[in-house]
JSON list of C-alpha atoms in Angstrom, two decimals:
[
{"chain": "A", "resi": 279, "resn": "MET", "atom": "CA", "xyz": [0.00, 0.00, 0.00]},
{"chain": "A", "resi": 280, "resn": "ALA", "atom": "CA", "xyz": [1.45, 3.35, -1.00]},
{"chain": "A", "resi": 281, "resn": "TYR", "atom": "CA", "xyz": [1.96, 6.27, 1.31]},
{"chain": "A", "resi": 282, "resn": "LEU", "atom": "CA", "xyz": [-1.04, 8.53, 0.96]},
{"chain": "A", "resi": 283, "resn": "GLY", "atom": "CA", "xyz": [0.64, 11.69, 2.22]},
{"chain": "A", "resi": 284, "resn": "THR", "atom": "CA", "xyz": [-2.30, 12.95, 4.24]},
{"chain": "A", "resi": 285, "resn": "ASP", "atom": "CA", "xyz": [-2.07, 15.93, 6.56]},
{"chain": "A", "resi": 286, "resn": "GLU", "atom": "CA", "xyz": [-3.69, 13.96, 9.37]},
{"chain": "A", "resi": 287, "resn": "ILE", "atom": "CA", "xyz": [-2.10, 11.91, 12.09]},
{"chain": "A", "resi": 288, "resn": "VAL", "atom": "CA", "xyz": [-4.37, 9.20, 13.47]},
{"chain": "A", "resi": 289, "resn": "VAL", "atom": "CA", "xyz": [-3.77, 7.70, 16.91]},
{"chain": "A", "resi": 290, "resn": "TYR", "atom": "CA", "xyz": [-5.45, 4.31, 16.95]},
{"chain": "A", "resi": 291, "resn": "LYS", "atom": "CA", "xyz": [-6.10, 1.33, 19.19]},
{"chain": "A", "resi": 292, "resn": "ALA", "atom": "CA", "xyz": [-6.10, -2.32, 18.14]},
{"chain": "A", "resi": 293, "resn": "THR", "atom": "CA", "xyz": [-8.01, -4.36, 20.72]},
{"chain": "A", "resi": 294, "resn": "ASN", "atom": "CA", "xyz": [-7.97, -8.12, 21.12]},
{"chain": "A", "resi": 295, "resn": "LEU", "atom": "CA", "xyz": [-11.62, -8.98, 21.83]},
{"chain": "A", "resi": 296, "resn": "THR", "atom": "CA", "xyz": [-10.62, -12.37, 23.25]},
{"chain": "A", "resi": 297, "resn": "ASN", "atom": "CA", "xyz": [-8.44, -11.21, 26.14]},
{"chain": "A", "resi": 298, "resn": "GLY", "atom": "CA", "xyz": [-8.73, -7.40, 26.22]},
{"chain": "A", "resi": 299, "resn": "ASP", "atom": "CA", "xyz": [-5.09, -6.74, 25.37]},
{"chain": "A", "resi": 300, "resn": "TYR", "atom": "CA", "xyz": [-4.54, -3.70, 23.17]},
{"chain": "A", "resi": 301, "resn": "TYR", "atom": "CA", "xyz": [-1.93, -1.92, 21.11]},
{"chain": "A", "resi": 302, "resn": "ILE", "atom": "CA", "xyz": [-1.75, 1.86, 20.60]},
{"chain": "A", "resi": 303, "resn": "GLY", "atom": "CA", "xyz": [-0.18, 3.27, 17.45]},
{"chain": "A", "resi": 304, "resn": "CYS", "atom": "CA", "xyz": [-0.21, 6.25, 15.13]},
{"chain": "A", "resi": 305, "resn": "THR", "atom": "CA", "xyz": [-0.12, 6.70, 11.39]},
{"chain": "A", "resi": 306, "resn": "LYS", "atom": "CA", "xyz": [-0.18, 9.36, 8.68]},
{"chain": "A", "resi": 307, "resn": "ASN", "atom": "CA", "xyz": [-1.47, 6.84, 6.12]},
{"chain": "A", "resi": 308, "resn": "GLY", "atom": "CA", "xyz": [-5.03, 6.58, 7.41]},
{"chain": "A", "resi": 309, "resn": "LEU", "atom": "CA", "xyz": [-6.44, 3.94, 9.72]},
{"chain": "A", "resi": 310, "resn": "ALA", "atom": "CA", "xyz": [-7.70, 1.56, 7.03]},
{"chain": "A", "resi": 311, "resn": "ALA", "atom": "CA", "xyz": [-4.27, 1.44, 5.36]},
{"chain": "A", "resi": 312, "resn": "ARG", "atom": "CA", "xyz": [-2.48, 0.90, 8.67]},
{"chain": "A", "resi": 313, "resn": "GLU", "atom": "CA", "xyz": [-4.86, -1.87, 9.70]},
{"chain": "A", "resi": 314, "resn": "TRP", "atom": "CA", "xyz": [-4.24, -3.59, 6.36]},
{"chain": "A", "resi": 315, "resn": "GLN", "atom": "CA", "xyz": [-0.48, -3.30, 6.90]},
{"chain": "A", "resi": 316, "resn": "HIS", "atom": "CA", "xyz": [-0.68, -4.89, 10.35]},
{"chain": "A", "resi": 317, "resn": "ARG", "atom": "CA", "xyz": [-2.88, -7.75, 9.16]},
{"chain": "A", "resi": 318, "resn": "ASN", "atom": "CA", "xyz": [-0.66, -8.33, 6.10]},
{"chain": "A", "resi": 319, "resn": "ARG", "atom": "CA", "xyz": [2.63, -8.23, 8.05]},
{"chain": "A", "resi": 320, "resn": "ALA", "atom": "CA", "xyz": [1.33, -10.75, 10.58]},
{"chain": "A", "resi": 321, "resn": "ASN", "atom": "CA", "xyz": [2.08, -13.42, 7.97]},
{"chain": "A", "resi": 322, "resn": "LYS", "atom": "CA", "xyz": [5.67, -12.33, 7.40]},
{"chain": "A", "resi": 323, "resn": "PRO", "atom": "CA", "xyz": [8.94, -12.75, 9.33]},
{"chain": "A", "resi": 324, "resn": "ARG", "atom": "CA", "xyz": [10.08, -10.18, 11.92]},
{"chain": "A", "resi": 325, "resn": "LYS", "atom": "CA", "xyz": [6.79, -9.94, 13.73]},
{"chain": "A", "resi": 326, "resn": "THR", "atom": "CA", "xyz": [5.85, -7.51, 16.47]},
{"chain": "A", "resi": 327, "resn": "LYS", "atom": "CA", "xyz": [3.78, -8.51, 19.50]},
{"chain": "A", "resi": 328, "resn": "LEU", "atom": "CA", "xyz": [0.65, -7.32, 17.69]},
{"chain": "A", "resi": 329, "resn": "HIS", "atom": "CA", "xyz": [1.48, -9.45, 14.65]},
{"chain": "A", "resi": 330, "resn": "GLU", "atom": "CA", "xyz": [2.11, -12.49, 16.84]},
{"chain": "A", "resi": 331, "resn": "ALA", "atom": "CA", "xyz": [-1.26, -11.96, 18.54]},
{"chain": "A", "resi": 332, "resn": "LEU", "atom": "CA", "xyz": [-3.01, -11.58, 15.17]},
{"chain": "A", "resi": 333, "resn": "ASN", "atom": "CA", "xyz": [-1.59, -14.96, 14.18]},
{"chain": "A", "resi": 334, "resn": "GLN", "atom": "CA", "xyz": [-2.45, -16.59, 17.51]},
{"chain": "A", "resi": 335, "resn": "PHE", "atom": "CA", "xyz": [-6.02, -15.29, 17.90]},
{"chain": "A", "resi": 336, "resn": "GLY", "atom": "CA", "xyz": [-6.97, -14.62, 14.27]},
{"chain": "A", "resi": 337, "resn": "ASP", "atom": "CA", "xyz": [-8.08, -11.52, 12.38]},
{"chain": "A", "resi": 338, "resn": "ALA", "atom": "CA", "xyz": [-11.65, -11.68, 13.69]},
{"chain": "A", "resi": 339, "resn": "ALA", "atom": "CA", "xyz": [-10.42, -11.29, 17.29]},
{"chain": "A", "resi": 340, "resn": "PHE", "atom": "CA", "xyz": [-9.14, -7.75, 16.65]},
{"chain": "A", "resi": 341, "resn": "VAL", "atom": "CA", "xyz": [-10.89, -4.44, 16.17]},
{"chain": "A", "resi": 342, "resn": "PHE", "atom": "CA", "xyz": [-9.08, -1.26, 15.11]},
{"chain": "A", "resi": 343, "resn": "GLU", "atom": "CA", "xyz": [-10.48, 2.11, 16.15]},
{"chain": "A", "resi": 344, "resn": "SER", "atom": "CA", "xyz": [-9.43, 5.72, 15.84]},
{"chain": "A", "resi": 345, "resn": "LEU", "atom": "CA", "xyz": [-8.78, 7.45, 19.18]},
{"chain": "A", "resi": 346, "resn": "PHE", "atom": "CA", "xyz": [-7.67, 10.91, 18.00]},
{"chain": "A", "resi": 347, "resn": "VAL", "atom": "CA", "xyz": [-7.14, 12.62, 14.67]},
{"chain": "A", "resi": 348, "resn": "PHE", "atom": "CA", "xyz": [-4.67, 15.48, 14.55]},
{"chain": "A", "resi": 349, "resn": "GLU", "atom": "CA", "xyz": [-4.63, 17.75, 11.51]},
{"chain": "A", "resi": 350, "resn": "ASP", "atom": "CA", "xyz": [-1.34, 19.23, 10.37]}
]
């Protein structure tokens, strides 16, 4: 997915609905693009804790939501 170059910074939360664990992140690419990146990278080497959890619990166990949107 290409960099979209938006003037917004999105702070987001990825929550594991199975156990309540969550990950906080930020992106300038938009939330939908960042969610896609996380889900796609979960199947590749060099995983983060979020990617490992996506593999362990499955895509359906996670919900991504926007917490704050900052405009440049």
